[in-house]
GROMACS .gro file of C-alpha atoms in nm:
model
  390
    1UNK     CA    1   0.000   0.000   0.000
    2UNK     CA    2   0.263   0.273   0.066
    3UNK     CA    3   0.456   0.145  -0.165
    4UNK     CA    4   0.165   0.196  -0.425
    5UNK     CA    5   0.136   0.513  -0.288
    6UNK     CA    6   0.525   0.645  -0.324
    7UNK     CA    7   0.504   0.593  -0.671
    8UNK     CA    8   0.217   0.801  -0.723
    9UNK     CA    9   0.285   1.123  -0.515
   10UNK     CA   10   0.677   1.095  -0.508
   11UNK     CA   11   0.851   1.198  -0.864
   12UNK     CA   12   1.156   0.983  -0.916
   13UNK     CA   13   1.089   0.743  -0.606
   14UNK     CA   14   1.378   0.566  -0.617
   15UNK     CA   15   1.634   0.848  -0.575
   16UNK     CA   16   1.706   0.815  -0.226
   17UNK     CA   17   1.983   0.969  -0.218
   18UNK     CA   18   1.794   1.322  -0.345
   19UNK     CA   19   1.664   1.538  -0.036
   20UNK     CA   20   1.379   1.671  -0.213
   21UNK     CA   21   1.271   1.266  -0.254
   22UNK     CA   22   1.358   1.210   0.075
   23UNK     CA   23   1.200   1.464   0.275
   24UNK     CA   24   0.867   1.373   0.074
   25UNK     CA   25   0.906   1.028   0.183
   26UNK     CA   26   0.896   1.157   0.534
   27UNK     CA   27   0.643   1.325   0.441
   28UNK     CA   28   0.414   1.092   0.279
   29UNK     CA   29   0.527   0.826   0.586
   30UNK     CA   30   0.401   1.104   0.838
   31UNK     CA   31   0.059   1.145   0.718
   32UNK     CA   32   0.000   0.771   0.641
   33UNK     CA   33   0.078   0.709   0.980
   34UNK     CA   34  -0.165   1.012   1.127
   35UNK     CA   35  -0.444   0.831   0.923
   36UNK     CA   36  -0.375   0.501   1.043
   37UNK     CA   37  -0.287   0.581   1.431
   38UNK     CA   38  -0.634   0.794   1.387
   39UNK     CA   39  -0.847   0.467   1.265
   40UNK     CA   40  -0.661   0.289   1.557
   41UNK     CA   41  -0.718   0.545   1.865
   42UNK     CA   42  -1.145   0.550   1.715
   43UNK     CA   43  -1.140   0.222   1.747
   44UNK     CA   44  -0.973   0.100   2.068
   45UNK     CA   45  -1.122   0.449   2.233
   46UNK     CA   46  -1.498   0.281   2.191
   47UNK     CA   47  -1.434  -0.069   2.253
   48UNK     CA   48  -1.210   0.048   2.595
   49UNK     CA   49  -1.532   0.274   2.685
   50UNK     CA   50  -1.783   0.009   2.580
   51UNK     CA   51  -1.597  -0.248   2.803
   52UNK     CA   52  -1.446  -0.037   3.088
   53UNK     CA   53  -1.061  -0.168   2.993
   54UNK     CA   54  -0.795   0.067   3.147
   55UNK     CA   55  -0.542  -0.105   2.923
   56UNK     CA   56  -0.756  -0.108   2.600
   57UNK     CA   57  -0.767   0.274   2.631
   58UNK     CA   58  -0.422   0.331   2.747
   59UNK     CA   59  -0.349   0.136   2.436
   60UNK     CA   60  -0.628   0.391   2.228
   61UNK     CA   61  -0.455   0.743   2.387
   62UNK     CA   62  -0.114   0.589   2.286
   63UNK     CA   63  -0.158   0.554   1.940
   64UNK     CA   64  -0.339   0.966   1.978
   65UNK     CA   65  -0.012   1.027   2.076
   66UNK     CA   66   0.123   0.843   1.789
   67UNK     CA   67  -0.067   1.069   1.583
   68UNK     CA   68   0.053   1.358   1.791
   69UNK     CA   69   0.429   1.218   1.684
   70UNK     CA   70   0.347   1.185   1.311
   71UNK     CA   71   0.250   1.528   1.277
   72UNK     CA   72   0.572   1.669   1.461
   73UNK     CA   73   0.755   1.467   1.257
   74UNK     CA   74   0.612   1.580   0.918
   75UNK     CA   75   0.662   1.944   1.063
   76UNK     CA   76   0.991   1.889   1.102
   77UNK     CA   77   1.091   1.703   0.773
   78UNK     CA   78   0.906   2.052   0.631
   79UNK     CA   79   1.099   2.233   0.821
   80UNK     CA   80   1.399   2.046   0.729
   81UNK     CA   81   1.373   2.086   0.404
   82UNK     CA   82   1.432   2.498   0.382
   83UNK     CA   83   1.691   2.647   0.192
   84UNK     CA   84   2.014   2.799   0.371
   85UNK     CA   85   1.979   3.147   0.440
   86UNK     CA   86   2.246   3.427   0.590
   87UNK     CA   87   2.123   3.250   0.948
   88UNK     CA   88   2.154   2.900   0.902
   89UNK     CA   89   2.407   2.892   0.597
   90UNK     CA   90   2.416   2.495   0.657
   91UNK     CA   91   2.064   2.507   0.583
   92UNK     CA   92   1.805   2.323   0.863
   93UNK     CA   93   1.866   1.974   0.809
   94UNK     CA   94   1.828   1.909   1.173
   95UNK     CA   95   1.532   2.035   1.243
   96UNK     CA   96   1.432   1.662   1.176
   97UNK     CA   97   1.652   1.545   1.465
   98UNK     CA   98   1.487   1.850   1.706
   99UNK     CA   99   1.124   1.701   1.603
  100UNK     CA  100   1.249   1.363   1.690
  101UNK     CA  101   1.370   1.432   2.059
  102UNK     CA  102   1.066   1.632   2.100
  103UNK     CA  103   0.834   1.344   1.998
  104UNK     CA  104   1.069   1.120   2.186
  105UNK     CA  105   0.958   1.334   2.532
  106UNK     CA  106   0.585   1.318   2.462
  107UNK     CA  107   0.608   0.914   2.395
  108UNK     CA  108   0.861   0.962   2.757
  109UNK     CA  109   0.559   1.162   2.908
  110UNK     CA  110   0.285   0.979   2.823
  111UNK     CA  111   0.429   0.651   2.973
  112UNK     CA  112   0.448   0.830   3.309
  113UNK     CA  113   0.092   0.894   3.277
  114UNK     CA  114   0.007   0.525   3.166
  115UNK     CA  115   0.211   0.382   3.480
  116UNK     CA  116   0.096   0.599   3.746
  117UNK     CA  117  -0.303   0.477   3.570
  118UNK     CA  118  -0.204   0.129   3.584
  119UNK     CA  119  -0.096   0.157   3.945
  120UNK     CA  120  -0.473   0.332   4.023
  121UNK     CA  121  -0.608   0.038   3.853
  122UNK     CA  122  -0.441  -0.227   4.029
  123UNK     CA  123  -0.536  -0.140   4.371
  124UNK     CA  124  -0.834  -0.011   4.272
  125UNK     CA  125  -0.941  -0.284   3.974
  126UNK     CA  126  -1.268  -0.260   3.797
  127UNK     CA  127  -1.433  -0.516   3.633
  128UNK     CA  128  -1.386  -0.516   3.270
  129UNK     CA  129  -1.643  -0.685   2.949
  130UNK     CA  130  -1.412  -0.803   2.729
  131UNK     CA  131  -1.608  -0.922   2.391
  132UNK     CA  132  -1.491  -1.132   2.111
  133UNK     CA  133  -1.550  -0.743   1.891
  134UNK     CA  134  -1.313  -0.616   2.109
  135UNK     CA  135  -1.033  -0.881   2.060
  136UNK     CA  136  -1.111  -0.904   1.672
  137UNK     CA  137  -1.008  -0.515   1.676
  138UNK     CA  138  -0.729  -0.510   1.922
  139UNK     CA  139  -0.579  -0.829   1.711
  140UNK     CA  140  -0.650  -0.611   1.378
  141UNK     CA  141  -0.482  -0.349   1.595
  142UNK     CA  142  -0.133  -0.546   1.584
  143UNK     CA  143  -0.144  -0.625   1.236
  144UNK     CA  144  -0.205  -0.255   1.096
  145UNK     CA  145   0.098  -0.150   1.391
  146UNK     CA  146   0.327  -0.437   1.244
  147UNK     CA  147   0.275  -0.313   0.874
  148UNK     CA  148   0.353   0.024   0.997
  149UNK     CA  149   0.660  -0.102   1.132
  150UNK     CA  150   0.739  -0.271   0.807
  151UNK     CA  151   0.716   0.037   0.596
  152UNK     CA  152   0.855   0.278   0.861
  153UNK     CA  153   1.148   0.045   0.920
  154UNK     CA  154   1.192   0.033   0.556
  155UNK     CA  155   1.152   0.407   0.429
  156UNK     CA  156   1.443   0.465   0.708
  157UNK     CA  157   1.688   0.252   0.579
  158UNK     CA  158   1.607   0.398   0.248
  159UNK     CA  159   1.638   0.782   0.321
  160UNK     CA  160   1.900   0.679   0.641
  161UNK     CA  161   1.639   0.882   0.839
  162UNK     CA  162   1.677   0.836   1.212
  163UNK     CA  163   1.418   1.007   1.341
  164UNK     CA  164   1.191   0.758   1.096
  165UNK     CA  165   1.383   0.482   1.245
  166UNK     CA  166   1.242   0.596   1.592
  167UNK     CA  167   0.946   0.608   1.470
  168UNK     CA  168   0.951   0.222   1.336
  169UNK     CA  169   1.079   0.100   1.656
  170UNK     CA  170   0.789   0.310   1.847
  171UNK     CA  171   0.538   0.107   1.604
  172UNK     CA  172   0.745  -0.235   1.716
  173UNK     CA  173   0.680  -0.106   2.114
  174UNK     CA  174   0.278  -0.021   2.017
  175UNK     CA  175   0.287  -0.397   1.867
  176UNK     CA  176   0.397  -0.581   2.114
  177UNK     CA  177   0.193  -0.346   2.382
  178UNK     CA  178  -0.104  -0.434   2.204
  179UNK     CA  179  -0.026  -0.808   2.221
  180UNK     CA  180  -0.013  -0.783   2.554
  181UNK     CA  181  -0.313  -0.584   2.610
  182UNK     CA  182  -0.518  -0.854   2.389
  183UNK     CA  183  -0.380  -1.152   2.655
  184UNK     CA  184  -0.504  -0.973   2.878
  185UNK     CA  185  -0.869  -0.933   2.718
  186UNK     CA  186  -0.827  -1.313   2.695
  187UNK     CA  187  -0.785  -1.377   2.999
  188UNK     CA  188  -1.029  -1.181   3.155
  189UNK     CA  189  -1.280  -1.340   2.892
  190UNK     CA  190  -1.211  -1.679   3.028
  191UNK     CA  191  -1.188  -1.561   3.389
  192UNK     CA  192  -0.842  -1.722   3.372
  193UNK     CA  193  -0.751  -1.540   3.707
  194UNK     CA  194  -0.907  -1.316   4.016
  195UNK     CA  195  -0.598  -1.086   3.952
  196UNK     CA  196  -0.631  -0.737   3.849
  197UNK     CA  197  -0.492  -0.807   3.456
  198UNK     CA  198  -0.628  -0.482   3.328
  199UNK     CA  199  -0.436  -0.284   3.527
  200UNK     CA  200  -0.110  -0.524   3.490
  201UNK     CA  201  -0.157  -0.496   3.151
  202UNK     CA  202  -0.198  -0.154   3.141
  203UNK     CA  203   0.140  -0.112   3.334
  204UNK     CA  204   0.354  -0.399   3.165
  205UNK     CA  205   0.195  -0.087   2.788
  206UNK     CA  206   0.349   0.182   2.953
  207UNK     CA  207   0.671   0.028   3.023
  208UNK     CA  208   0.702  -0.075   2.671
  209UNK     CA  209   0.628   0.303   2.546
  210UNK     CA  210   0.899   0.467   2.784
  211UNK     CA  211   1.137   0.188   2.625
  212UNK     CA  212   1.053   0.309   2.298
  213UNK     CA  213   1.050   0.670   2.384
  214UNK     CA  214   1.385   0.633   2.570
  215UNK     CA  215   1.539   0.447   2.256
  216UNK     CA  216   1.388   0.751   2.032
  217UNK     CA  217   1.544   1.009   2.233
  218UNK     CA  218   1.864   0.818   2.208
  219UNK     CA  219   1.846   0.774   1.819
  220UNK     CA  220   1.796   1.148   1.788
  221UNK     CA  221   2.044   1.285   2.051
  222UNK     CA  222   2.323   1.072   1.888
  223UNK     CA  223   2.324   1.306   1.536
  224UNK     CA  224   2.250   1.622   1.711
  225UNK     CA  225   2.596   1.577   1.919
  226UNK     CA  226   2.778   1.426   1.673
  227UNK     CA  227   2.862   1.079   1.522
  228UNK     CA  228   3.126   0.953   1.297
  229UNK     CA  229   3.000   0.892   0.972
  230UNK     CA  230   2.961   0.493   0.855
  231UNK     CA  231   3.280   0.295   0.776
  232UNK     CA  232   3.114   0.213   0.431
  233UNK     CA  233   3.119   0.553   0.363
  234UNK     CA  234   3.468   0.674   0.509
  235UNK     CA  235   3.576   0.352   0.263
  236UNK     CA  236   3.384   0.519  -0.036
  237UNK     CA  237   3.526   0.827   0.034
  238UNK     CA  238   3.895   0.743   0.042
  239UNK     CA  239   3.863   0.488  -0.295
  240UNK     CA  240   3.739   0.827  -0.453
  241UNK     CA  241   4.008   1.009  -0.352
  242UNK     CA  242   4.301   0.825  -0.335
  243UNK     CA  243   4.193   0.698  -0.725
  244UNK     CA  244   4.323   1.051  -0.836
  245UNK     CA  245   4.712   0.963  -0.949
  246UNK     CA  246   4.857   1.240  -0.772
  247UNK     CA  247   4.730   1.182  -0.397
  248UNK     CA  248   4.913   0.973  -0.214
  249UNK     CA  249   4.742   0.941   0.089
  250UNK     CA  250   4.474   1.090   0.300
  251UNK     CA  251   4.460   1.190   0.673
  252UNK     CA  252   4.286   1.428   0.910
  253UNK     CA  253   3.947   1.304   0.735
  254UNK     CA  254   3.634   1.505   0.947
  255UNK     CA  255   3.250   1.480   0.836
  256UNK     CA  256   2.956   1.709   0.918
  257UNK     CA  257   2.633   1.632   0.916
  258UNK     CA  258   2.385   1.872   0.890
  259UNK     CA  259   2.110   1.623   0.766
  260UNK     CA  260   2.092   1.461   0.424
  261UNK     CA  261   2.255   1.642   0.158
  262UNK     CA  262   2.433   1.872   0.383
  263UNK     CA  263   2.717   1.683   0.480
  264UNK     CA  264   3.033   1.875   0.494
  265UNK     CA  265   3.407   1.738   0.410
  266UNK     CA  266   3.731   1.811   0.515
  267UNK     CA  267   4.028   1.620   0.411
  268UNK     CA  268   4.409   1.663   0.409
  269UNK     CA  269   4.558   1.526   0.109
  270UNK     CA  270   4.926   1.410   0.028
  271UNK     CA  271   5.078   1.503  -0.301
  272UNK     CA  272   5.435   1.533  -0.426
  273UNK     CA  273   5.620   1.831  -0.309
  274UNK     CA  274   5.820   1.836  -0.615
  275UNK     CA  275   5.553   1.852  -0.850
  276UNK     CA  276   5.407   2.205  -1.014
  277UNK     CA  277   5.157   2.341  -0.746
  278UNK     CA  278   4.891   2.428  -1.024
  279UNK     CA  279   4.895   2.120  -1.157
  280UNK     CA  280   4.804   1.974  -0.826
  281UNK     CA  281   4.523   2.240  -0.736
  282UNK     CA  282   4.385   2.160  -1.058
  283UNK     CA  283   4.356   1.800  -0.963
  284UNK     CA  284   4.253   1.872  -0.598
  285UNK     CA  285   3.984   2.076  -0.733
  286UNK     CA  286   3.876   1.798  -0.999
  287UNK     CA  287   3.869   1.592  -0.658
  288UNK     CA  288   3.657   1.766  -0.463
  289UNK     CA  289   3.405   1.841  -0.744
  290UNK     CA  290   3.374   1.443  -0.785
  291UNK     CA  291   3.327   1.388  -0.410
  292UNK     CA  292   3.030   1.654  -0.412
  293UNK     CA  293   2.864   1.537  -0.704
  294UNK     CA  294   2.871   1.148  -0.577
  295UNK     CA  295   2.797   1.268  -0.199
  296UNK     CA  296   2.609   1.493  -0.249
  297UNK     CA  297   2.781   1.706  -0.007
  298UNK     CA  298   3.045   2.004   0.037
  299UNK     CA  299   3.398   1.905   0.001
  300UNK     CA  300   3.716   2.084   0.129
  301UNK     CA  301   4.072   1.943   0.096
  302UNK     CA  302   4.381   2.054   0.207
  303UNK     CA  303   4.693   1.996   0.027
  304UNK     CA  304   4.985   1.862   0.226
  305UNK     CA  305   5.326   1.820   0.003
  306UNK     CA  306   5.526   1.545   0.117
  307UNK     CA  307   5.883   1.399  -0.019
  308UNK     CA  308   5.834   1.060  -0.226
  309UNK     CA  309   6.178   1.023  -0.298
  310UNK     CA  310   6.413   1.125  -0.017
  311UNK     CA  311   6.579   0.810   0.119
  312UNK     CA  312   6.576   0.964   0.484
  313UNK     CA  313   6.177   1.020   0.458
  314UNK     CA  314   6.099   0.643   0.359
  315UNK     CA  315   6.312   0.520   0.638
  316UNK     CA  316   6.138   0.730   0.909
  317UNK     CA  317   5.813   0.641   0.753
  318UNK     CA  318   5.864   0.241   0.813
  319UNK     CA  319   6.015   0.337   1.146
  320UNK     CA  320   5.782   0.556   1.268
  321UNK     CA  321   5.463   0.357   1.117
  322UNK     CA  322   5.603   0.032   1.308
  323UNK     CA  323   5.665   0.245   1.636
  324UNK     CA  324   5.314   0.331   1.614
  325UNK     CA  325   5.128  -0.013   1.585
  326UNK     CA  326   5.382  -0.107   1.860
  327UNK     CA  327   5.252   0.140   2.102
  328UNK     CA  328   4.920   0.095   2.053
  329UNK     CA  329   4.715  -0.104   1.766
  330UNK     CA  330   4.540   0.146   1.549
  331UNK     CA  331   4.784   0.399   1.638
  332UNK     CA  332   4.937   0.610   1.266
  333UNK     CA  333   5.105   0.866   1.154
  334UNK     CA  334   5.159   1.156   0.871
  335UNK     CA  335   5.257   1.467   0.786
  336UNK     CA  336   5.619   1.319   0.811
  337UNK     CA  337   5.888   1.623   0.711
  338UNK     CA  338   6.263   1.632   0.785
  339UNK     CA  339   6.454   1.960   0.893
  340UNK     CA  340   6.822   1.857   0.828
  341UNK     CA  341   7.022   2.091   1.089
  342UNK     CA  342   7.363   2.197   1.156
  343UNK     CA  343   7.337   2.004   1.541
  344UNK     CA  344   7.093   1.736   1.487
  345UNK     CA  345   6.782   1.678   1.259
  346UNK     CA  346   6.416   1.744   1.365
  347UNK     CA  347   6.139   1.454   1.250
  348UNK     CA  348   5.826   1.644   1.233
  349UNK     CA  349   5.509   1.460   1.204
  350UNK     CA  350   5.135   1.395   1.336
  351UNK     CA  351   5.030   1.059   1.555
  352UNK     CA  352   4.659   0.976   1.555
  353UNK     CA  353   4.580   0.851   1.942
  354UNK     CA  354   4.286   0.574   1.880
  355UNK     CA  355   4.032   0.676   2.176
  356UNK     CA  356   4.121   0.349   2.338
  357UNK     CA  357   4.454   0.375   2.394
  358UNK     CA  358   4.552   0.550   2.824
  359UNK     CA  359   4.874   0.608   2.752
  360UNK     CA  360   4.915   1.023   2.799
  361UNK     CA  361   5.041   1.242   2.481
  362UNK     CA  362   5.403   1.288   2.678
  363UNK     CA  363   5.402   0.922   2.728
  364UNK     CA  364   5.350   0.853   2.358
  365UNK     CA  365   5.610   1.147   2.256
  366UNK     CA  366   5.837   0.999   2.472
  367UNK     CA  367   5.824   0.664   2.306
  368UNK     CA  368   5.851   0.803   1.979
  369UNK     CA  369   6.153   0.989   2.060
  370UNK     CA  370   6.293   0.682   2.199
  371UNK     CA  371   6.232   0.486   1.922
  372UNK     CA  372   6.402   0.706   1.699
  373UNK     CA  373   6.717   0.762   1.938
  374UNK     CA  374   6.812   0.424   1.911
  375UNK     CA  375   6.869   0.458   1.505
  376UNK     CA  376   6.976   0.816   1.504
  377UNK     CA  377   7.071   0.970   1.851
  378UNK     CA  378   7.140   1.338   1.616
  379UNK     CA  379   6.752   1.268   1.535
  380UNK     CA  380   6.463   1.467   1.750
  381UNK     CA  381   6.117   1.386   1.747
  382UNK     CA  382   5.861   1.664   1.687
  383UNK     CA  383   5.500   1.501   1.749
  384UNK     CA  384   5.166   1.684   1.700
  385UNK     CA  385   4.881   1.405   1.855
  386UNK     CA  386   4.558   1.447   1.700
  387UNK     CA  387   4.249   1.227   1.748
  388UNK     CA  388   4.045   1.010   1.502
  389UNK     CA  389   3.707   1.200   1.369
  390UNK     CA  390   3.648   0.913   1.168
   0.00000   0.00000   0.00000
């Protein structure tokens, strides 16, 4: 059904990767899920009058509030979707990620409400009439929420939306609530038991929504602070650069995302020093033109000249590349220059620290140096330690 639908309101469907496509998907995966949620709150909102079931209405006013969710979320893929301007020159690509924590606090909120019901309702339990109408729709209920969760789940992996990925795993939560909340109306059909399953029921719902809420909140918080990007991607970038002849190597790789299609990236890049330097920005600039076009993404890259052919540089490379897998695996380095001098000679270079590894930047300098000392005591180490971004 959405599929059917994608095809008919969304011009060239399949181009994920375009953010105009994208944001309709989120979009058109909003306001299919305010119709359906709607259809599901009528429905469970009668039957839990009709038969006095705490949990059947708990389970109505949660998938309101799913409703609630899919609105804020088509808001904010709206809002997403507005052009840079002198304020927000990155554009407002994460205005997707605010609507997602904010949705992620009213599913939070409402399971508060739910528990501190459910509680009322177990020391206070009313009886409940449970009909065979009533399960029919509740079991309805968790088919419509597990196709929701099927095309939800899907359209994120698609558009690499998380805020639509909270969203699927909030339908998996309503799903599995629901299945719970139709035991329940079993059991109270069949007078399985004198205890108060309504209310139990209605407790064991609202601890599934602050689960999904929580795991929301955590989906959306992660891209707001900051993530590395995927190690497909890093991969894809690097085979794009590094297939341009005159780069060498790559280091000091950082991405920014600012939503889809607003990814920013900054790269140094290693070229021969003894090569013309127009030449070279001609390339660089052929490089980064590629990397926006296929990323669809900004692309800056600084050059770094290094020396391909002095004897001296290739034997501090090995050397110093060895040292660093020896102090700590993961652990590389580049950048590396030689200053000849009158009393000794300085070895300037960069060491990435891996996160992982305690040792303090003195302790890793000191290593270096020592390292060195023991092939060429006129040799000095000069380290810079930088940290992975990627």
């Amino acid at each position: 059904m959405f599929s059917i639908l994608a095809k008919i309101f969304i011009k060239d469907h399949k181009n994920y990767s375009n953010p105009d496509v994208r944001r309709k998907y989120g979009i058109l995966s909003g306001g299919f899920g305010i119709f359906l949620n709607l259809v599901l709150f009528a429905l469970k909102f009668i039957i839990g009058i009709l038969t006095s079931s705490l949990a059947v209405t708990a389970d109505a006013m949660n998938n309101l509030s799913d409703a609630g969710s899919s609105i804020i979320t088509c808001i904010g893929f709206i809002l997403a979707g507005k052009k840079a301007d002198k304020d927000h020159p990155f554009g407002h690509g994460r205005y997707e990620y605010i609507t997602g924590l904010f949705v992620s606090f009213l599913i939070v909120l409402m399971s508060f409400e739910l528990f501190r019901t459910g509680i009322g309702a177990v020391m206070h339990p009313a009886k409940i009439k449970m009909s065979l109408l009533a399960i029919a729709i509740l079991g309805f209920s968790i088919l419509v929420k597990a196709y929701m969760y099927f095309f939800n789940h899907r359209v994120a992996k698609k558009i690499k939306s998380a805020a639509m990925e909270a969203t699927a795993a909030d339908s998996l939560g309503d799903t599995v609530s629901t299945l719970v909340v139709l035991i329940s109306g079993l059991v109270s059909i069949f007078n399985l038991t004198k205890l108060p399953v309504d209310g139990i029921a209605g407790i064991i719902v609202s601890i599934f929504i602050f689960k999904s809420g929580i795991e929301a909140m955590g989906e959306t918080i992660k891209p707001l602070l900051g993530t590395p990007p995927e190690k497909e991607f890093i991969e894809d970038v690097k085979n794009t650069v590094m297939a341009h002849k005159l780069v060498s190597g790559i280091h000091d790789f950082v991405a920014h995302d600012y939503g889809l299609g607003r990814k920013m990236i900054i790269l140094h890049a290693e070229v021969p020093g003894d090569t013309d330097i127009f030449k070279i920005h001609d390339e660089i600039d052929l490089v980064e033109a590629e990397l926006e076009k296929k990323f669809n993404c900004t692309a800056v890259i600084h050059m770094d000249p290094i020396d391909l052919k002095s004897p001296v540089v290739k034997e501090m490379n090995q050397l110093l590349h060895e040292t660093a897998e020896n102090i700590f695996h993961g652990m590389t380095v580049h950048d590396i220059r030689v200053v000849p001098g009158v009393t000794h000679t300085n070895i300037l270079f960069d060491a990435v620290k891996p996160y992982e590894c305690k040792f303090t930047d003195d302790e890793i300098r000191e290593k270096f140096f020592n390292a060195v000392q023991e092939v060429h005591k006129d040799y000095y180490c000069v380290v810079k330690i930088d940290c992975p971004y990627v």
